[in-house]
Coordinates of C-alpha atoms and ligand atoms in Angstrom, one line a residue:
X104 CA 50.3 -12.7 -65.1
X105 CA 52.2 -15.4 -63.4
X106 CA 49.0 -16.0 -61.4
X107 CA 47.3 -16.9 -64.7
X108 CA 50.1 -19.3 -65.5
X109 CA 50.0 -21.0 -62.2
X110 CA 46.2 -21.2 -62.2
X111 CA 46.4 -22.7 -65.7
X112 CA 48.9 -25.2 -64.6
X113 CA 46.8 -26.2 -61.7
X114 CA 43.8 -26.7 -63.9
X115 CA 45.8 -28.4 -66.5
X116 CA 44.7 -31.9 -65.5
X117 CA 41.0 -31.0 -65.6
X118 CA 38.8 -32.8 -68.0
X119 CA 35.7 -31.7 -70.0
X120 CA 32.6 -33.7 -69.5
X121 CA 30.3 -33.3 -72.5
X122 CA 26.7 -34.6 -72.9
X123 CA 26.3 -34.6 -76.6
X124 CA 23.6 -34.9 -79.1
X125 CA 22.1 -31.4 -79.0
X126 CA 22.4 -29.0 -81.9
X127 CA 24.4 -25.9 -81.0
X128 CA 22.7 -22.6 -81.6
X129 CA 23.6 -19.0 -80.9
X130 CA 26.5 -16.6 -81.2
X131 CA 30.0 -16.4 -79.8
X132 CA 32.7 -13.7 -80.1
X133 CA 36.0 -14.7 -81.5
X134 CA 39.1 -14.0 -79.4
X135 CA 42.4 -12.6 -80.6
X136 CA 44.6 -15.1 -82.5
X137 CA 47.1 -17.0 -80.4
X138 CA 49.4 -17.5 -83.4
X139 CA 49.4 -13.7 -84.1
X140 CA 49.8 -12.6 -80.5
X141 CA 52.9 -14.7 -79.9
X142 CA 55.2 -13.2 -82.6
X143 CA 53.8 -9.7 -81.8
X144 CA 54.8 -10.1 -78.2
X145 CA 58.3 -11.3 -79.2
X146 CA 58.6 -8.3 -81.6
X147 CA 58.4 -5.9 -78.6
X148 CA 62.0 -6.9 -77.8
X149 CA 63.2 -5.1 -80.9
X150 CA 62.4 -1.6 -79.5
X151 CA 63.0 -0.5 -75.9
X152 CA 59.9 1.2 -74.5
X153 CA 56.3 0.4 -73.6
X154 CA 54.3 -1.5 -76.2
X155 CA 50.6 -2.0 -75.9
X156 CA 49.0 -5.1 -77.5
X157 CA 45.2 -5.3 -77.3
X158 CA 43.0 -8.4 -77.7
X159 CA 45.7 -10.8 -76.6
X160 CA 43.8 -14.0 -75.8
X161 CA 44.2 -15.2 -72.2
X162 CA 45.7 -18.6 -72.8
X163 CA 48.4 -20.8 -71.4
X164 CA 50.6 -20.1 -74.5
X165 CA 50.3 -16.3 -74.2
X166 CA 51.1 -16.8 -70.4
X167 CA 54.2 -18.8 -71.4
X168 CA 55.3 -16.0 -73.7
X169 CA 54.9 -13.5 -70.9
X170 CA 57.1 -15.7 -68.8
X171 CA 59.7 -15.8 -71.6
X172 CA 59.7 -12.0 -71.9
X173 CA 59.9 -11.7 -68.1
X174 CA 62.9 -14.1 -68.1
X175 CA 64.6 -11.7 -70.5
X176 CA 64.0 -8.8 -68.1
X177 CA 60.9 -7.2 -69.7
X178 CA 58.0 -6.1 -67.6
X179 CA 54.6 -7.2 -68.5
X180 CA 51.2 -6.1 -67.1
X181 CA 47.6 -6.4 -68.2
X182 CA 45.0 -3.8 -67.7
X183 CA 41.6 -3.0 -69.1
X184 CA 43.1 -1.8 -72.4
X185 CA 45.3 -4.9 -72.9
X186 CA 48.8 -6.1 -72.4
X187 CA 51.6 -3.6 -71.8
X188 CA 55.1 -4.9 -72.4
X189 CA 58.0 -2.7 -71.3
X190 CA 61.2 -3.8 -72.9
X191 CA 63.4 -1.0 -71.5
X192 CA 64.8 -3.3 -68.8
X193 CA 65.6 -6.2 -71.0
X194 CA 68.7 -7.7 -69.3
X195 CA 69.1 -11.3 -70.5
X196 CA 69.4 -12.9 -73.9
X197 CA 68.5 -16.4 -72.7
X198 CA 65.2 -18.2 -73.3
X199 CA 65.4 -21.1 -70.8
X200 CA 64.6 -24.7 -71.6
X201 CA 61.9 -24.9 -68.9
X202 CA 59.8 -22.4 -70.9
X203 CA 60.7 -23.3 -74.5
X204 CA 59.9 -27.0 -73.9
X205 CA 56.4 -26.1 -73.0
X206 CA 55.9 -23.9 -76.1
X207 CA 57.8 -24.2 -79.3
X208 CA 56.8 -20.6 -80.3
X209 CA 59.2 -19.3 -77.7
X210 CA 61.8 -19.5 -80.5
X211 CA 60.2 -16.3 -81.8
X212 CA 62.6 -14.4 -79.4
X213 CA 65.7 -15.6 -81.3
X214 CA 65.5 -13.1 -84.2
X215 CA 64.6 -10.0 -82.0
X216 CA 67.3 -10.8 -79.4
X217 CA 70.0 -11.3 -82.1
X218 CA 68.9 -8.2 -84.0
X219 CA 69.0 -5.9 -81.0
X220 CA 71.8 -7.3 -78.8
X221 CA 73.9 -9.3 -81.3
X222 CA 73.6 -12.4 -79.1
X223 CA 70.9 -14.9 -78.2
X224 CA 70.8 -18.2 -76.3
X225 CA 67.5 -19.9 -76.9
X226 CA 66.7 -23.5 -75.9
X227 CA 66.0 -25.9 -78.8
X228 CA 62.3 -26.8 -78.5
X229 CA 62.8 -30.6 -79.0
X230 CA 60.2 -32.9 -80.5
X231 CA 56.5 -32.5 -80.7
X232 CA 53.5 -34.8 -80.3
X233 CA 53.2 -35.2 -84.1
X234 CA 56.8 -35.4 -85.2
X235 CA 60.2 -33.7 -85.1
X236 CA 59.1 -30.2 -86.2
X237 CA 62.7 -29.0 -86.9
X238 CA 63.9 -25.4 -86.5
X239 CA 66.7 -25.6 -89.1
X240 CA 65.2 -22.8 -91.2
X241 CA 65.1 -20.4 -88.3
X242 CA 68.8 -21.2 -87.8
X243 CA 69.7 -20.9 -91.5
X244 CA 67.9 -17.6 -91.7
X245 CA 70.0 -16.2 -88.8
X246 CA 73.2 -17.6 -90.4
X247 CA 72.3 -15.9 -93.7
X248 CA 72.2 -12.6 -91.8
X249 CA 75.8 -13.2 -90.6
X250 CA 75.2 -14.8 -87.3
X251 CA 77.3 -17.7 -86.1
X252 CA 75.3 -20.5 -84.6
X253 CA 76.4 -23.2 -82.2
X254 CA 74.4 -25.8 -80.3
X255 CA 75.5 -25.9 -76.7
X256 CA 73.9 -28.0 -74.0
X257 CA 70.6 -28.0 -75.9
X258 CA 70.7 -24.3 -76.6
X259 CA 70.9 -22.4 -79.9
X260 CA 73.8 -20.0 -79.2
X261 CA 73.7 -17.2 -81.8
X262 CA 76.3 -14.5 -82.1
X263 CA 76.5 -11.7 -84.7
X264 CA 79.7 -10.1 -85.8
X265 CA 80.0 -6.6 -84.3
X266 CA 81.0 -3.3 -85.6
X267 CA 79.0 -2.7 -88.8
X268 CA 76.8 0.0 -87.3
X269 CA 73.6 -2.1 -87.0
X270 CA 72.5 -2.5 -83.3
X271 CA 73.1 -6.2 -83.2
X272 CA 75.7 -6.4 -86.1
X273 CA 73.5 -8.4 -88.5
X274 CA 73.8 -7.7 -92.2
X275 CA 71.2 -7.8 -95.0
X276 CA 70.9 -10.9 -97.1
X277 CA 69.1 -12.9 -99.8
X278 CA 67.2 -15.8 -98.5
X279 CA 64.9 -18.2 -100.3
X280 CA 62.8 -20.4 -98.1
X281 CA 63.0 -24.0 -99.5
X282 CA 59.6 -24.6 -97.9
X283 CA 57.1 -22.1 -96.5
X284 CA 57.5 -21.7 -92.8
X285 CA 55.4 -19.4 -90.6
X286 CA 57.7 -19.3 -87.7
X287 CA 61.0 -19.1 -89.6
X288 CA 59.6 -16.3 -91.8
X289 CA 58.6 -14.4 -88.6
X290 CA 62.0 -14.8 -87.0
X291 CA 64.0 -13.9 -90.1
X292 CA 61.8 -10.8 -90.7
X293 CA 62.2 -9.6 -87.1
X294 CA 66.0 -10.0 -87.4
X295 CA 66.3 -8.4 -90.8
X296 CA 64.5 -5.2 -89.8
X297 CA 67.5 -4.1 -87.7
X298 CA 70.2 -5.5 -90.0
X299 CA 72.5 -3.3 -91.9
X300 CA 71.5 -3.1 -95.6
X301 CA 68.8 -4.7 -97.7
X302 CA 67.3 -8.2 -97.3
X303 CA 65.4 -10.0 -100.1
X304 CA 63.4 -12.8 -98.6
X305 CA 61.5 -15.1 -101.0
X306 CA 59.0 -17.9 -100.6
X307 CA 57.9 -16.4 -97.3
X308 CA 54.8 -17.5 -95.5
X309 CA 51.8 -15.2 -96.1
X310 CA 49.6 -16.5 -93.3
X311 CA 47.6 -13.5 -91.8
X312 CA 49.5 -13.8 -88.6
X313 CA 52.8 -13.1 -90.4
X314 CA 51.3 -10.3 -92.4
X315 CA 50.2 -8.7 -89.1
X316 CA 53.7 -9.1 -87.7
X317 CA 55.1 -7.3 -90.7
X318 CA 52.5 -4.5 -90.2
X319 CA 53.5 -4.2 -86.5
X320 CA 57.2 -3.9 -87.5
X321 CA 56.3 -1.1 -90.0
X322 CA 54.3 0.7 -87.3
X323 CA 57.5 0.5 -85.2
X324 CA 59.5 2.1 -88.0
X325 CA 60.7 -0.8 -90.1
X326 CA 61.0 -0.6 -93.9
X327 CA 59.4 -3.6 -95.5
X328 CA 58.0 -3.9 -99.0
X329 CA 55.9 -6.7 -100.4
X330 CA 53.8 -7.3 -97.3
X331 CA 51.1 -9.9 -98.0
X332 CA 53.2 -11.4 -100.9
X333 CA 55.8 -14.2 -100.9
X334 CA 58.6 -11.8 -101.6
X335 CA 59.7 -9.3 -98.9
X336 CA 62.3 -6.6 -99.3
X337 CA 63.5 -5.2 -96.0
X338 CA 65.7 -2.2 -95.7
X339 CA 67.4 -2.4 -92.3
X340 CA 66.9 0.6 -90.0
X341 CA 69.1 1.7 -87.0
X342 CA 66.3 1.7 -84.4
X343 CA 62.6 1.0 -83.9
X344 CA 60.0 2.6 -81.6
X345 CA 57.4 1.1 -79.4
X346 CA 53.9 0.8 -80.8
X347 CA 50.3 -0.2 -80.1
X348 CA 48.5 -2.9 -82.0
X349 CA 45.3 -5.0 -81.8
X350 CA 45.7 -8.7 -82.4
X351 CA 43.7 -10.0 -85.4
X352 CA 40.8 -12.4 -84.7
X353 CA 41.6 -16.1 -84.4
X354 CA 40.6 -17.7 -87.7
X355 CA 41.1 -21.2 -86.2
X356 CA 39.0 -20.6 -83.2
X357 CA 36.3 -19.1 -85.4
X358 CA 36.5 -22.2 -87.7
X359 CA 36.3 -24.5 -84.8
X360 CA 33.0 -23.1 -83.5
X361 CA 31.5 -23.1 -87.0
X362 CA 32.6 -26.8 -87.4
X363 CA 30.8 -27.5 -84.1
X364 CA 27.7 -26.0 -85.7
X365 CA 28.1 -28.3 -88.7
X366 CA 28.8 -31.3 -86.6
X367 CA 25.8 -30.9 -84.3
X368 CA 23.4 -30.0 -87.1
X369 CA 23.1 -26.6 -85.5
X370 CA 23.1 -22.9 -86.3
X371 CA 26.2 -21.1 -85.1
X372 CA 27.3 -17.5 -85.6
X373 CA 30.8 -16.1 -84.9
X374 CA 31.3 -12.4 -84.4
X375 CA 34.3 -10.0 -84.6
X376 CA 36.1 -12.3 -87.1
X377 CA 37.7 -11.6 -90.5
X378 CA 35.8 -13.7 -93.0
X379 CA 38.6 -13.2 -95.6
X380 CA 41.0 -15.2 -93.4
X381 CA 38.4 -18.0 -93.1
X382 CA 37.7 -18.5 -96.8
X383 CA 39.2 -22.0 -97.2
X384 CA 37.5 -23.2 -94.0
X385 CA 34.1 -21.8 -95.1
X386 CA 34.4 -23.5 -98.4
X387 CA 35.2 -26.8 -96.8
X388 CA 32.2 -26.4 -94.5
X389 CA 30.0 -25.5 -97.5
X390 CA 31.3 -28.6 -99.4
X391 CA 30.3 -30.6 -96.4
X392 CA 26.8 -29.4 -96.8
X393 CA 26.5 -26.3 -94.5
X394 CA 25.1 -22.9 -95.5
X395 CA 27.4 -20.1 -94.7
X396 CA 26.5 -16.4 -94.7
X397 CA 28.8 -13.4 -94.2
X398 CA 27.8 -10.0 -92.9
X399 CA 30.7 -7.7 -92.2
X400 CA 32.7 -9.3 -89.5
X401 CA 30.1 -11.9 -88.6
X402 CA 29.8 -15.4 -90.1
X403 CA 26.8 -17.6 -89.6
X404 CA 26.6 -21.3 -90.4
X405 CA 23.4 -23.2 -90.8
X406 CA 23.6 -26.9 -90.9
X407 CA 22.1 -28.5 -94.0
X408 CA 21.4 -31.7 -92.1
X409 CA 23.8 -34.6 -91.9
X410 CA 27.2 -33.4 -93.2
X411 CA 28.3 -34.8 -96.6
X412 CA 31.6 -36.5 -97.1
X413 CA 34.1 -34.2 -98.8
X414 CA 37.8 -34.5 -99.6
X415 CA 40.3 -32.0 -98.0
X416 CA 43.9 -31.2 -98.6
X417 CA 45.8 -28.9 -96.2
X418 CA 48.0 -26.2 -97.7
X419 CA 49.7 -23.0 -96.8
X420 CA 47.5 -19.8 -96.7
X421 CA 45.2 -19.1 -98.5
X422 CA 44.7 -22.9 -98.7
X423 CA 42.9 -25.0 -96.1
X424 CA 44.8 -24.7 -92.8
X425 CA 46.4 -27.7 -91.1
X426 CA 45.1 -26.3 -87.8
X427 CA 41.5 -27.0 -89.0
X428 CA 42.3 -30.5 -90.2
X429 CA 41.4 -32.4 -87.0
X430 CA 38.1 -30.5 -86.5
X431 CA 37.0 -31.2 -90.1
X432 CA 37.9 -34.8 -89.6
X433 CA 35.5 -34.9 -86.7
X434 CA 32.8 -33.5 -89.0
X435 CA 33.7 -36.2 -91.6
X436 CA 33.2 -39.0 -89.1
X437 CA 29.4 -38.5 -89.1
X438 CA 29.1 -37.5 -92.8
X439 CA 27.1 -39.3 -95.4
X440 CA 29.9 -40.7 -97.6
X441 CA 33.6 -41.0 -97.5
X442 CA 36.2 -38.2 -97.0
X443 CA 39.9 -38.3 -97.9
X444 CA 41.9 -35.9 -95.8
X445 CA 45.5 -35.2 -96.7
X446 CA 47.8 -33.1 -94.6
X447 CA 50.6 -31.7 -96.7
X448 CA 52.1 -29.5 -94.0
X449 CA 52.6 -32.1 -91.3
X450 CA 52.9 -35.8 -92.2
X451 CA 51.9 -37.3 -88.9
X452 CA 49.3 -35.0 -87.5
X453 CA 46.6 -37.6 -86.9
X454 CA 46.7 -38.2 -83.1
X455 CA 43.0 -37.6 -83.1
X456 CA 42.2 -40.5 -85.4
X457 CA 42.6 -43.4 -82.9
X458 CA 40.7 -41.4 -80.3
X459 CA 37.8 -40.6 -82.6
X460 CA 37.8 -44.3 -83.5
X461 CA 37.1 -45.0 -79.7
X462 CA 33.9 -43.1 -80.3
X463 CA 32.9 -45.3 -83.2
X464 CA 34.6 -43.4 -86.1
X465 CA 35.8 -45.3 -89.1
X466 CA 39.2 -43.9 -90.0
X467 CA 42.1 -45.5 -91.9
X468 CA 45.4 -43.6 -91.8
X469 CA 48.1 -44.3 -94.3
X470 CA 51.0 -41.9 -94.1
X471 CA 49.7 -38.3 -94.4
X472 CA 46.3 -39.4 -95.7
X473 CA 43.3 -40.4 -93.7
X474 CA 40.2 -42.0 -95.2
X475 CA 37.1 -41.4 -93.1
X476 CA 34.0 -43.4 -93.8
X477 CA 31.1 -41.5 -92.3
X478 CA 29.0 -43.2 -89.7
X479 CA 25.4 -42.5 -88.7
X480 CA 26.4 -41.6 -85.2
X481 CA 29.2 -41.5 -82.7
X482 CA 29.0 -42.8 -79.1
X483 CA 30.5 -40.9 -76.1
X484 CA 33.6 -42.4 -74.6
X485 CA 36.5 -41.3 -72.4
X486 CA 39.2 -39.9 -74.7
X487 CA 42.3 -37.8 -74.6
X488 CA 44.6 -36.2 -77.0
X489 CA 48.2 -35.2 -77.2
X490 CA 47.8 -31.8 -78.9
X491 CA 45.6 -28.7 -79.2
X492 CA 43.7 -29.2 -82.4
X493 CA 43.3 -33.0 -81.8
X494 CA 41.7 -32.2 -78.5
X495 CA 39.4 -29.7 -80.2
X496 CA 38.3 -32.5 -82.6
X497 CA 37.5 -34.7 -79.7
X498 CA 35.4 -32.0 -78.1
X499 CA 33.4 -31.5 -81.4
X500 CA 32.9 -35.3 -81.6
X501 CA 31.7 -35.3 -78.0
X502 CA 29.2 -32.5 -78.8
X503 CA 27.6 -34.7 -81.5
X504 CA 27.9 -38.1 -79.8
X505 CA 25.3 -39.9 -78.0
X506 CA 25.9 -40.0 -74.2
X507 CA 28.8 -38.8 -72.2
X508 CA 32.3 -38.0 -73.5
X509 CA 35.1 -37.2 -71.1
X510 CA 38.0 -35.4 -72.8
X511 CA 41.1 -35.6 -70.5
X512 CA 44.3 -33.6 -70.5
X513 CA 42.6 -30.4 -71.5
X514 CA 45.7 -28.4 -70.8
X515 CA 46.2 -28.8 -74.6
X516 CA 42.9 -26.9 -75.1
X517 CA 43.9 -24.2 -72.6
X518 CA 46.9 -23.4 -74.8
X519 CA 44.7 -22.3 -77.7
X520 CA 41.0 -21.8 -76.8
X521 CA 40.0 -18.9 -74.6
X522 CA 37.1 -19.8 -72.3
X523 CA 36.2 -22.8 -74.4
X524 CA 33.7 -24.4 -72.0
X525 CA 32.0 -21.0 -71.4
X526 CA 31.7 -20.2 -75.1
X527 CA 30.3 -23.7 -75.9
X528 CA 27.8 -23.3 -73.0
X529 CA 26.7 -20.0 -74.6
X530 CA 25.9 -22.1 -77.7
X531 CA 23.8 -24.4 -75.6
X532 CA 26.3 -27.2 -75.2
X533 CA 26.1 -29.3 -72.1
X534 CA 29.7 -29.2 -71.1
X535 CA 31.4 -29.1 -67.7
X536 CA 35.0 -28.6 -66.6
X537 CA 35.9 -31.0 -63.8
X538 CA 39.0 -32.0 -61.9
X539 CA 40.2 -35.2 -63.6
X540 CA 40.3 -37.8 -60.9
X541 CA 41.2 -40.7 -63.1
Ligands
EPU462 N1 59.7 -26.7 -90.9 C1 61.0 -27.1 -91.2 N2 62.0 -26.4 -90.6 C2 61.8 -25.3 -89.9 C3 60.5 -24.8 -89.6 C4 59.5 -25.6 -90.2 O1 61.2 -28.1 -91.8 O2 62.8 -24.7 -89.4 C5 58.6 -27.4 -91.5 C6 57.6 -28.0 -90.5 O3 58.1 -29.2 -90.0 C7 56.4 -28.1 -91.3 C8 56.4 -26.9 -92.2 O4 57.8 -26.5 -92.2 O5 56.3 -29.2 -92.0 C9 55.6 -25.7 -91.8 O6 55.9 -25.3 -90.4 P1 55.8 -23.8 -89.9 O7 57.2 -23.4 -89.6 O8 55.0 -23.0 -90.9 O9 55.0 -24.0 -88.5 P2 55.2 -23.2 -87.2 O10 55.6 -21.8 -87.4 O11 56.1 -24.0 -86.3 C10 52.8 -22.3 -87.0 C11 51.7 -22.4 -86.1 C12 51.1 -23.8 -86.1 C13 50.6 -24.2 -87.5 C14 51.8 -24.0 -88.5 C15 51.4 -24.2 -89.9 C16 52.3 -20.8 -84.4 C17 52.8 -20.5 -83.0 N3 52.2 -22.1 -84.7 O12 53.8 -23.3 -86.6 O13 50.0 -23.8 -85.2 O14 50.2 -25.5 -87.5 O15 52.3 -22.7 -88.4 O16 50.4 -23.3 -90.3 O17 52.0 -19.9 -85.2 C18 48.4 -24.6 -83.7 O18 48.0 -23.5 -83.5 O19 47.7 -25.6 -83.2 C19 49.6 -24.8 -84.4 C20 50.3 -26.0 -84.3

């Protein structure tokens, strides 16, 4: 596994060279969801034994989570069936800065460590390319369960009182999230399942990735009611057992390939996905003029010609996902008409806008609102982005643009898209991964 991490690091400075202007056509299989796999991997810490997680995407972020688990003493191996995580030998409660700084989602180990061992030392993630992205709700959740939190040399040091019979000494609580948080919901849930007594947790995130985490915890022996709703009741248990689970398909990856179809006036099919998780994205693509058909776990998109301008507002699930905002902005840049795109989840997630402008896009950003006036065409250019979905938007723009687009710093893409260049090539894109010499 470390080999994958090293290889990924080496290739991190690669760029993608795209010759755009050809409609994408064909079919690609969706990978397992990064944002589901990461908390499932962290949840293995709750029960000593060997867990099997299948359909874990091979990405830089899952490789980082493997390194976090290994730093804690777990043993991780991949085979043809999937990822095997053996948590019997867990020997440390420290998630080091070197790993957490490369992936914020490392904070998912906080809840499980505290719940099982009564102690955790997890580096604070720090800032992010599009703003502060605080972790205060993760911390407040742990405090509500009885933990004492100190910040020491950049680390969250969490300690639970001992002696109440729960493995880690946490106690059940009532916690109402002031805003919906995917990660903080996951962390609090993982901690509450081994706390003593009942927890009532309200205004929880209901993203499919969190629902799957709750389902995994139940398969491990946790008692959780209200799964899929914003009100969870957790009855703490004394111990949990290892389990096997298949990661749900990546709704954002699926949406990205469909958006590539819309953007290139093509005809793209994604297979092995869950259309129900994609509803808001499919509606957005339809509003932009594409024809969408669903057949079981397969979704096909047929372009209806030049996209139409359409307004978009991101929201928590089942609303339109912020992780698709950049890709749909790329579509809007070549639409007939004007689109107003509002991100209500993050207020500064528009790193792609100035880069798209380098390709000829007309975008005006004001706070968390971007107004995109569609242009007839984009023109290829060297571009780079500072985060994963922004980079995806630049790739989509490059696929539609005239001439050559070079997307640098594709380590961002390696964090979240499995075999991106290969999958795009299967759809007929002219795309090549090269060492970035500039
Ligand atoms: N927030 C706080 N305090 C906290 C936690 C969050 O104020 O302690 C705020 C955030 O700043 C944001 C809002 O709450 O304004 C929602 O953030 P959330 O906690 O839901 O985000 P997250 O768990 O950090 C996950 C995904 C993101 C995705 C968001 C929103 C993972 C590993 N990451 O992040 O995915 O954008 O939910 O859906 O699941 C991506 O895949 O590109 C990505 C960034």
